[in-house]
PDB file of C-alpha atoms in Angstrom:
ATOM      1  CA  MET A1297      34.207  27.676  -9.060  1.00  0.00           C
ATOM      2  CA  ARG A1298      34.703  23.894  -9.060  1.00  0.00           C
ATOM      3  CA  ARG A1299      34.526  23.789  -5.248  1.00  0.00           C
ATOM      4  CA  THR A1300      31.274  25.792  -5.387  1.00  0.00           C
ATOM      5  CA  CYS A1301      29.767  23.392  -7.939  1.00  0.00           C
ATOM      6  CA  ASN A1302      30.779  20.403  -5.834  1.00  0.00           C
ATOM      7  CA  PHE A1303      29.169  22.003  -2.785  1.00  0.00           C
ATOM      8  CA  VAL A1304      25.910  22.588  -4.674  1.00  0.00           C
ATOM      9  CA  ASN A1305      25.926  18.989  -5.920  1.00  0.00           C
ATOM     10  CA  THR A1306      26.460  17.777  -2.360  1.00  0.00           C
ATOM     11  CA  LEU A1307      23.490  19.814  -1.144  1.00  0.00           C
ATOM     12  CA  GLN A1308      21.317  18.355  -3.900  1.00  0.00           C
ATOM     13  CA  GLU A1309      22.348  14.840  -2.838  1.00  0.00           C
ATOM     14  CA  MET A1310      21.448  15.645   0.790  1.00  0.00           C
ATOM     15  CA  LYS A1311      17.910  16.711  -0.071  1.00  0.00           C
ATOM     16  CA  THR A1312      15.316  13.999   0.646  1.00  0.00           C
ATOM     17  CA  LEU A1313      11.571  13.509   0.773  1.00  0.00           C
ATOM     18  CA  THR A1314      10.014  11.639   3.687  1.00  0.00           C
ATOM     19  CA  PHE A1315       6.390  10.533   3.361  1.00  0.00           C
ATOM     20  CA  GLY A1316       3.890   8.209   4.961  1.00  0.00           C
ATOM     21  CA  LEU A1317       2.292   5.299   3.127  1.00  0.00           C
ATOM     22  CA  THR A1318      -0.895   3.664   4.387  1.00  0.00           C
ATOM     23  CA  PHE A1319      -2.288   0.475   2.833  1.00  0.00           C
ATOM     24  CA  VAL A1320      -5.936  -0.489   3.426  1.00  0.00           C
ATOM     25  CA  ARG A1321      -7.644  -3.668   2.308  1.00  0.00           C
ATOM     26  CA  HIS A1322     -11.222  -3.279   1.036  1.00  0.00           C
ATOM     27  CA  GLY A1323     -14.183  -3.964   3.304  1.00  0.00           C
ATOM     28  CA  GLU A1324     -16.237  -7.154   3.329  1.00  0.00           C
ATOM     29  CA  THR A1325     -18.233  -8.279   0.287  1.00  0.00           C
ATOM     30  CA  GLN A1326     -20.962 -10.904   0.154  1.00  0.00           C
ATOM     31  CA  PHE A1327     -18.412 -13.269  -1.379  1.00  0.00           C
ATOM     32  CA  ASN A1328     -16.106 -12.718   1.624  1.00  0.00           C
ATOM     33  CA  LYS A1329     -19.019 -13.407   3.957  1.00  0.00           C
ATOM     34  CA  ASP A1330     -19.967 -16.590   2.086  1.00  0.00           C
ATOM     35  CA  GLY A1331     -16.361 -17.847   1.980  1.00  0.00           C
ATOM     36  CA  LEU A1332     -16.077 -17.627  -1.817  1.00  0.00           C
ATOM     37  CA  LEU A1333     -13.035 -16.568  -3.809  1.00  0.00           C
ATOM     38  CA  GLN A1334     -13.350 -13.346  -5.851  1.00  0.00           C
ATOM     39  CA  GLY A1335     -10.111 -12.471  -7.613  1.00  0.00           C
ATOM     40  CA  GLN A1336     -10.511 -10.317 -10.730  1.00  0.00           C
ATOM     41  CA  ALA A1337     -13.470 -11.746 -12.645  1.00  0.00           C
ATOM     42  CA  ILE A1338     -15.986 -11.137  -9.856  1.00  0.00           C
ATOM     43  CA  ASP A1339     -16.365  -7.390  -9.277  1.00  0.00           C
ATOM     44  CA  CYS A1340     -19.004  -7.204  -6.573  1.00  0.00           C
ATOM     45  CA  PRO A1341     -19.759  -4.280  -4.225  1.00  0.00           C
ATOM     46  CA  LEU A1342     -19.258  -4.079  -0.487  1.00  0.00           C
ATOM     47  CA  SER A1343     -21.842  -5.695   1.739  1.00  0.00           C
ATOM     48  CA  GLU A1344     -23.632  -3.648   4.401  1.00  0.00           C
ATOM     49  CA  VAL A1345     -21.028  -4.887   6.873  1.00  0.00           C
ATOM     50  CA  GLY A1346     -18.280  -3.954   4.413  1.00  0.00           C
ATOM     51  CA  LEU A1347     -19.594  -0.400   4.132  1.00  0.00           C
ATOM     52  CA  GLN A1348     -19.545  -0.145   7.930  1.00  0.00           C
ATOM     53  CA  GLN A1349     -15.991  -1.520   8.008  1.00  0.00           C
ATOM     54  CA  ALA A1350     -14.909   1.081   5.443  1.00  0.00           C
ATOM     55  CA  ALA A1351     -16.519   3.765   7.599  1.00  0.00           C
ATOM     56  CA  ASP A1352     -14.665   2.408  10.646  1.00  0.00           C
ATOM     57  CA  ALA A1353     -11.407   2.680   8.707  1.00  0.00           C
ATOM     58  CA  GLY A1354     -12.370   6.201   7.666  1.00  0.00           C
ATOM     59  CA  ARG A1355     -12.953   7.256  11.266  1.00  0.00           C
ATOM     60  CA  TYR A1356      -9.663   5.678  12.307  1.00  0.00           C
ATOM     61  CA  LEU A1357      -7.804   7.542   9.541  1.00  0.00           C
ATOM     62  CA  LYS A1358      -9.741  10.813   9.749  1.00  0.00           C
ATOM     63  CA  ASP A1359      -6.814  12.843  11.105  1.00  0.00           C
ATOM     64  CA  VAL A1360      -4.184  11.595   8.646  1.00  0.00           C
ATOM     65  CA  LYS A1361      -3.138  14.366   6.265  1.00  0.00           C
ATOM     66  CA  PHE A1362      -3.381  12.479   2.987  1.00  0.00           C
ATOM     67  CA  THR A1363      -1.935  14.166  -0.086  1.00  0.00           C
ATOM     68  CA  ASN A1364      -2.477  11.318  -2.569  1.00  0.00           C
ATOM     69  CA  VAL A1365      -4.964   8.453  -2.873  1.00  0.00           C
ATOM     70  CA  PHE A1366      -4.349   5.416  -5.098  1.00  0.00           C
ATOM     71  CA  VAL A1367      -6.891   2.621  -5.442  1.00  0.00           C
ATOM     72  CA  SER A1368      -7.549  -0.556  -7.404  1.00  0.00           C
ATOM     73  CA  ASP A1369     -10.069  -0.018 -10.181  1.00  0.00           C
ATOM     74  CA  MET A1370     -12.263  -2.806  -8.767  1.00  0.00           C
ATOM     75  CA  LEU A1371     -15.581  -1.756  -7.220  1.00  0.00           C
ATOM     76  CA  ARG A1372     -15.016  -3.092  -3.694  1.00  0.00           C
ATOM     77  CA  ALA A1373     -11.747  -1.163  -3.389  1.00  0.00           C
ATOM     78  CA  ARG A1374     -13.150   2.046  -4.902  1.00  0.00           C
ATOM     79  CA  GLN A1375     -16.114   2.008  -2.505  1.00  0.00           C
ATOM     80  CA  THR A1376     -13.725   1.544   0.430  1.00  0.00           C
ATOM     81  CA  ALA A1377     -11.482   4.412  -0.678  1.00  0.00           C
ATOM     82  CA  GLU A1378     -14.410   6.747  -1.313  1.00  0.00           C
ATOM     83  CA  THR A1379     -15.841   6.009   2.131  1.00  0.00           C
ATOM     84  CA  ILE A1380     -12.491   6.650   3.839  1.00  0.00           C
ATOM     85  CA  MET A1381     -12.101   9.937   1.961  1.00  0.00           C
ATOM     86  CA  LYS A1382     -15.545  11.148   3.082  1.00  0.00           C
ATOM     87  CA  HIS A1383     -14.340  11.007   6.696  1.00  0.00           C
ATOM     88  CA  ASN A1384     -11.117  12.927   6.076  1.00  0.00           C
ATOM     89  CA  SER A1385     -11.115  16.695   5.468  1.00  0.00           C
ATOM     90  CA  SER A1386      -7.661  16.518   3.845  1.00  0.00           C
ATOM     91  CA  CYS A1387      -9.214  14.466   1.011  1.00  0.00           C
ATOM     92  CA  LEU A1388     -11.876  17.026   0.038  1.00  0.00           C
ATOM     93  CA  CYS A1389      -9.905  18.328  -2.938  1.00  0.00           C
ATOM     94  CA  LEU A1390      -7.925  15.181  -3.751  1.00  0.00           C
ATOM     95  CA  GLN A1391      -8.304  13.226  -6.962  1.00  0.00           C
ATOM     96  CA  LEU A1392      -8.818   9.487  -6.560  1.00  0.00           C
ATOM     97  CA  VAL A1393      -6.322   7.700  -8.824  1.00  0.00           C
ATOM     98  CA  CYS A1394      -7.714   4.324  -9.972  1.00  0.00           C
ATOM     99  CA  ASP A1395      -4.952   2.007 -11.153  1.00  0.00           C
ATOM    100  CA  PRO A1396      -5.476  -1.480 -12.653  1.00  0.00           C
ATOM    101  CA  LEU A1397      -1.985  -2.420 -11.430  1.00  0.00           C
ATOM    102  CA  LEU A1398      -3.588  -2.646  -7.969  1.00  0.00           C
ATOM    103  CA  LYS A1399      -6.169  -5.265  -9.004  1.00  0.00           C
ATOM    104  CA  GLU A1400      -6.493  -8.384  -6.907  1.00  0.00           C
ATOM    105  CA  LYS A1401      -4.534 -11.457  -7.940  1.00  0.00           C
ATOM    106  CA  SER A1402      -6.274 -13.508 -10.608  1.00  0.00           C
ATOM    107  CA  PHE A1403      -7.187 -16.955  -9.277  1.00  0.00           C
ATOM    108  CA  GLY A1404      -8.154 -18.315 -12.703  1.00  0.00           C
ATOM    109  CA  ILE A1405     -10.680 -21.146 -12.711  1.00  0.00           C
ATOM    110  CA  ALA A1406     -10.898 -21.038  -8.896  1.00  0.00           C
ATOM    111  CA  GLU A1407     -12.704 -17.677  -8.835  1.00  0.00           C
ATOM    112  CA  GLY A1408     -16.206 -18.106  -7.470  1.00  0.00           C
ATOM    113  CA  GLN A1409     -15.302 -21.384  -5.779  1.00  0.00           C
ATOM    114  CA  CYS A1410     -15.370 -22.105  -2.059  1.00  0.00           C
ATOM    115  CA  LEU A1411     -12.288 -20.602  -0.451  1.00  0.00           C
ATOM    116  CA  GLN A1412     -11.770 -23.628   1.775  1.00  0.00           C
ATOM    117  CA  ASP A1413     -11.730 -25.925  -1.253  1.00  0.00           C
ATOM    118  CA  VAL A1414      -9.033 -23.802  -2.900  1.00  0.00           C
ATOM    119  CA  LYS A1415      -7.020 -23.884   0.345  1.00  0.00           C
ATOM    120  CA  GLU A1416      -7.236 -27.663   0.234  1.00  0.00           C
ATOM    121  CA  MET A1417      -6.018 -27.605  -3.378  1.00  0.00           C
ATOM    122  CA  ALA A1418      -3.054 -25.498  -2.280  1.00  0.00           C
ATOM    123  CA  LYS A1419      -2.304 -27.846   0.612  1.00  0.00           C
ATOM    124  CA  THR A1420      -2.367 -30.835  -1.717  1.00  0.00           C
ATOM    125  CA  ALA A1421       0.104 -28.996  -3.974  1.00  0.00           C
ATOM    126  CA  GLY A1422       2.372 -28.385  -0.971  1.00  0.00           C
ATOM    127  CA  GLN A1423       1.862 -24.604  -1.026  1.00  0.00           C
ATOM    128  CA  SER A1424       0.231 -21.964   1.111  1.00  0.00           C
ATOM    129  CA  PHE A1425      -3.017 -20.502  -0.193  1.00  0.00           C
ATOM    130  CA  LEU A1426      -1.427 -17.081  -0.813  1.00  0.00           C
ATOM    131  CA  ASP A1427       1.373 -18.620  -2.907  1.00  0.00           C
ATOM    132  CA  PHE A1428      -0.841 -21.087  -4.785  1.00  0.00           C
ATOM    133  CA  THR A1429      -1.585 -20.563  -8.494  1.00  0.00           C
ATOM    134  CA  PRO A1430      -4.804 -22.250  -9.693  1.00  0.00           C
ATOM    135  CA  PRO A1431      -5.023 -23.112 -13.411  1.00  0.00           C
ATOM    136  CA  GLN A1432      -5.226 -19.953 -15.570  1.00  0.00           C
ATOM    137  CA  GLY A1433      -4.439 -17.798 -12.536  1.00  0.00           C
ATOM    138  CA  GLU A1434      -1.592 -15.371 -11.895  1.00  0.00           C
ATOM    139  CA  THR A1435       1.623 -16.646 -10.379  1.00  0.00           C
ATOM    140  CA  ARG A1436       3.204 -14.859  -7.446  1.00  0.00           C
ATOM    141  CA  GLU A1437       5.923 -13.561  -9.792  1.00  0.00           C
ATOM    142  CA  GLN A1438       3.336 -12.100 -12.146  1.00  0.00           C
ATOM    143  CA  VAL A1439       1.644 -10.281  -9.268  1.00  0.00           C
ATOM    144  CA  LYS A1440       5.042  -9.115  -8.033  1.00  0.00           C
ATOM    145  CA  ARG A1441       5.740  -7.529 -11.419  1.00  0.00           C
ATOM    146  CA  ARG A1442       2.521  -5.538 -11.080  1.00  0.00           C
ATOM    147  CA  VAL A1443       3.529  -4.540  -7.542  1.00  0.00           C
ATOM    148  CA  GLN A1444       6.926  -3.353  -8.787  1.00  0.00           C
ATOM    149  CA  GLU A1445       5.412  -1.403 -11.683  1.00  0.00           C
ATOM    150  CA  PHE A1446       2.923   0.345  -9.408  1.00  0.00           C
ATOM    151  CA  TRP A1447       5.637   1.019  -6.833  1.00  0.00           C
ATOM    152  CA  LEU A1448       7.904   2.818  -9.328  1.00  0.00           C
ATOM    153  CA  LYS A1449       4.932   4.712 -10.752  1.00  0.00           C
ATOM    154  CA  MET A1450       3.839   5.842  -7.276  1.00  0.00           C
ATOM    155  CA  LEU A1451       7.355   6.898  -6.238  1.00  0.00           C
ATOM    156  CA  HIS A1452       7.681   8.957  -9.420  1.00  0.00           C
ATOM    157  CA  GLN A1453       4.376  10.740  -8.795  1.00  0.00           C
ATOM    158  CA  MET A1454       5.109  11.356  -5.110  1.00  0.00           C
ATOM    159  CA  GLY A1455       8.588  12.645  -5.917  1.00  0.00           C
ATOM    160  CA  CYS A1456       7.475  14.905  -8.776  1.00  0.00           C
ATOM    161  CA  GLU A1457       4.579  16.380  -6.817  1.00  0.00           C
ATOM    162  CA  HIS A1458       6.200  16.797  -3.403  1.00  0.00           C
ATOM    163  CA  TRP A1459       9.951  17.085  -3.852  1.00  0.00           C
ATOM    164  CA  PRO A1460      11.170  20.054  -1.734  1.00  0.00           C
ATOM    165  CA  ASP A1461      12.075  23.126  -3.791  1.00  0.00           C
ATOM    166  CA  ASP A1462      15.270  25.117  -3.423  1.00  0.00           C
ATOM    167  CA  GLU A1463      13.736  27.410  -0.813  1.00  0.00           C
ATOM    168  CA  VAL A1464      12.841  24.535   1.497  1.00  0.00           C
ATOM    169  CA  SER A1465      15.301  23.706   4.249  1.00  0.00           C
ATOM    170  CA  LEU A1466      17.313  20.573   3.569  1.00  0.00           C
ATOM    171  CA  SER A1467      16.843  19.380   7.119  1.00  0.00           C
ATOM    172  CA  THR A1468      13.786  17.200   7.600  1.00  0.00           C
ATOM    173  CA  PRO A1469      11.323  18.660  10.131  1.00  0.00           C
ATOM    174  CA  ALA A1470      10.764  16.573  13.235  1.00  0.00           C
ATOM    175  CA  ALA A1471       7.071  16.087  12.421  1.00  0.00           C
ATOM    176  CA  ALA A1472       8.019  14.479   9.133  1.00  0.00           C
ATOM    177  CA  SER A1473      10.347  11.804  10.515  1.00  0.00           C
ATOM    178  CA  PRO A1474       8.659   9.846  13.318  1.00  0.00           C
ATOM    179  CA  HIS A1475      10.162   6.556  12.113  1.00  0.00           C
ATOM    180  CA  VAL A1476       9.168   3.812  14.529  1.00  0.00           C
ATOM    181  CA  GLU A1477       7.724   6.057  17.222  1.00  0.00           C
ATOM    182  CA  GLY A1478       4.127   7.178  16.750  1.00  0.00           C
ATOM    183  CA  GLU A1479       1.845   6.346  13.874  1.00  0.00           C
ATOM    184  CA  ALA A1480       2.883   9.138  11.462  1.00  0.00           C
ATOM    185  CA  ASP A1481      -0.557  10.773  11.265  1.00  0.00           C
ATOM    186  CA  ASP A1482       0.994  14.233  11.016  1.00  0.00           C
ATOM    187  CA  ILE A1483       3.525  13.658   8.224  1.00  0.00           C
ATOM    188  CA  PRO A1484       2.783  16.463   5.722  1.00  0.00           C
ATOM    189  CA  VAL A1485       3.085  14.133   2.712  1.00  0.00           C
ATOM    190  CA  HIS A1486       1.129  10.877   2.931  1.00  0.00           C
ATOM    191  CA  ALA A1487      -0.218   8.411   0.350  1.00  0.00           C
ATOM    192  CA  LEU A1488      -3.248   6.168   0.864  1.00  0.00           C
ATOM    193  CA  VAL A1489      -3.346   2.934  -1.170  1.00  0.00           C
ATOM    194  CA  VAL A1490      -6.535   0.837  -1.116  1.00  0.00           C
ATOM    195  CA  GLY A1491      -6.385  -2.647  -2.554  1.00  0.00           C
ATOM    196  CA  HIS A1492      -6.835  -6.379  -1.980  1.00  0.00           C
ATOM    197  CA  GLY A1493      -5.671  -9.115   0.353  1.00  0.00           C
ATOM    198  CA  ALA A1494      -3.622 -11.445  -1.876  1.00  0.00           C
ATOM    199  CA  TYR A1495      -2.111  -8.508  -3.778  1.00  0.00           C
ATOM    200  CA  MET A1496      -1.110  -6.801  -0.523  1.00  0.00           C
ATOM    201  CA  TYR A1497       0.512 -10.014   0.710  1.00  0.00           C
ATOM    202  CA  VAL A1498       2.804  -9.995  -2.337  1.00  0.00           C
ATOM    203  CA  ALA A1499       3.441  -6.276  -1.797  1.00  0.00           C
ATOM    204  CA  MET A1500       4.506  -6.895   1.822  1.00  0.00           C
ATOM    205  CA  CYS A1501       6.887  -9.649   0.686  1.00  0.00           C
ATOM    206  CA  TYR A1502       8.362  -7.276  -1.904  1.00  0.00           C
ATOM    207  CA  LEU A1503       8.884  -4.461   0.602  1.00  0.00           C
ATOM    208  CA  VAL A1504      10.578  -6.705   3.167  1.00  0.00           C
ATOM    209  CA  ASP A1505      12.514  -9.156   0.988  1.00  0.00           C
ATOM    210  CA  ASP A1506      13.461  -6.894  -1.934  1.00  0.00           C
ATOM    211  CA  LEU A1507      13.525  -3.392  -0.436  1.00  0.00           C
ATOM    212  CA  HIS A1508      14.732  -4.535   3.011  1.00  0.00           C
ATOM    213  CA  CYS A1509      11.934  -2.838   4.920  1.00  0.00           C
ATOM    214  CA  SER A1510      12.206  -3.211   8.679  1.00  0.00           C
ATOM    215  CA  ILE A1511       9.601  -5.287  10.510  1.00  0.00           C
ATOM    216  CA  PRO A1512       7.978  -3.573  13.527  1.00  0.00           C
ATOM    217  CA  GLN A1513       9.352  -4.527  16.918  1.00  0.00           C
ATOM    218  CA  GLY A1514       7.407  -7.459  18.322  1.00  0.00           C
ATOM    219  CA  CYS A1515       5.890  -8.346  14.943  1.00  0.00           C
ATOM    220  CA  THR A1516       6.545 -11.846  13.642  1.00  0.00           C
ATOM    221  CA  ARG A1517       7.165 -12.685   9.993  1.00  0.00           C
ATOM    222  CA  ALA A1518       4.038 -14.860  10.146  1.00  0.00           C
ATOM    223  CA  HIS A1519       1.922 -11.807  11.031  1.00  0.00           C
ATOM    224  CA  MET A1520       3.766  -9.559   8.571  1.00  0.00           C
ATOM    225  CA  PHE A1521       2.933 -11.925   5.740  1.00  0.00           C
ATOM    226  CA  SER A1522      -0.569 -12.917   6.829  1.00  0.00           C
ATOM    227  CA  LEU A1523      -3.781 -11.975   5.029  1.00  0.00           C
ATOM    228  CA  SER A1524      -4.998  -8.547   6.090  1.00  0.00           C
ATOM    229  CA  PRO A1525      -8.488  -8.484   7.629  1.00  0.00           C
ATOM    230  CA  ASN A1526     -11.169  -6.614   5.709  1.00  0.00           C
ATOM    231  CA  ALA A1527     -10.523  -2.860   6.126  1.00  0.00           C
ATOM    232  CA  GLY A1528      -7.209  -3.718   7.808  1.00  0.00           C
ATOM    233  CA  VAL A1529      -4.545  -0.991   7.855  1.00  0.00           C
ATOM    234  CA  SER A1530      -0.753  -1.167   7.415  1.00  0.00           C
ATOM    235  CA  ARG A1531       1.583   1.835   7.605  1.00  0.00           C
ATOM    236  CA  PHE A1532       5.086   2.662   6.398  1.00  0.00           C
ATOM    237  CA  VAL A1533       7.414   5.652   6.391  1.00  0.00           C
ATOM    238  CA  LEU A1534       9.640   6.109   3.328  1.00  0.00           C
ATOM    239  CA  THR A1535      12.557   8.395   2.579  1.00  0.00           C
ATOM    240  CA  LEU A1536      13.370   9.136  -1.054  1.00  0.00           C
ATOM    241  CA  ASN A1537      16.575  10.345  -2.655  1.00  0.00           C
ATOM    242  CA  LYS A1538      16.705  11.808  -6.146  1.00  0.00           C
ATOM    243  CA  ASP A1539      19.182  10.507  -8.712  1.00  0.00           C
ATOM    244  CA  GLU A1540      18.826  12.779 -11.757  1.00  0.00           C
ATOM    245  CA  ASP A1541      15.155  12.214 -12.717  1.00  0.00           C
ATOM    246  CA  ALA A1542      14.675   8.991 -10.751  1.00  0.00           C
ATOM    247  CA  PHE A1543      13.402   8.752  -7.177  1.00  0.00           C
ATOM    248  CA  LYS A1544      14.841   5.930  -5.096  1.00  0.00           C
ATOM    249  CA  VAL A1545      14.013   4.661  -1.623  1.00  0.00           C
ATOM    250  CA  SER A1546      16.898   5.200   0.797  1.00  0.00           C
ATOM    251  CA  ASP A1547      14.962   4.073   3.876  1.00  0.00           C
ATOM    252  CA  ILE A1548      11.656   2.298   4.493  1.00  0.00           C
ATOM    253  CA  ARG A1549      10.183   1.367   7.868  1.00  0.00           C
ATOM    254  CA  CYS A1550       6.991  -0.454   8.751  1.00  0.00           C
ATOM    255  CA  LEU A1551       5.190   1.055  11.745  1.00  0.00           C
ATOM    256  CA  PHE A1552       2.431  -1.562  11.948  1.00  0.00           C
ATOM    257  CA  VAL A1553       0.827  -4.129   9.676  1.00  0.00           C
ATOM    258  CA  ASN A1554      -2.620  -5.706   9.233  1.00  0.00           C
ATOM    259  CA  LYS A1555      -4.152  -3.670  12.057  1.00  0.00           C
ATOM    260  CA  GLY A1556      -7.844  -4.494  12.438  1.00  0.00           C
ATOM    261  CA  ASP A1557      -8.925  -3.490  15.933  1.00  0.00           C
ATOM    262  CA  HIS A1558     -10.476  -0.231  14.654  1.00  0.00           C
ATOM    263  CA  VAL A1559     -13.146  -2.277  12.848  1.00  0.00           C
ATOM    264  CA  LYS A1560     -16.233  -2.537  15.059  1.00  0.00           C
ATOM    265  CA  THR A1561     -18.388  -4.766  12.851  1.00  0.00           C
TER     266      THR A1561
END
């Protein structure tokens, strides 16, 4: 009996969930076009160009079999996500999950100011723009805490909703484990996350530096940690293990990051 129980426990430990994760930055707003900083206080819609960029992203992602969609509760991100979903038949019956944890970084008193001026402020302070904290703004560590909280929340939802049942084979099907080869369009479980540039920069740092995500072959750290273009796309493949009621990442790979050549406008 003990040997049987040990065997069952071993099988449970072997069971995993592999899923795709696609990040998309929102399309252009008038503030982006005018070179002004938005952050959290300025919640403006997409410009006409931004709507076209979101549609370009939607056409690029139209064949991805999304099972979950998470989005910042800010208007520019919601419009981008809704536009992408309109182009994808797998999203017809999906619920859009708006999460304030995905909000853009707060830039405090610098919101609404000229972006170039804030970059000069960061340079004077000896920091990069993406790491700079204007007065009353969020620090990188504060944004990272939001990233971590969303990450654990997302993993829990993905694990609870898609964990293979006892009748499912423990071996991962070939279509669900493309790893570095291919772009993972056909993974049967796939989450779309639509958010913001500075927030996504912190998220990329967290995935690589804290979770030890691999960097795609030929990709430099400078590109990995650069600001995504509007409607830019990044993709990962994750494998989860289950430890009692907690879902933990056993493997995470980046397939590509900050891809923008699908945007025509």
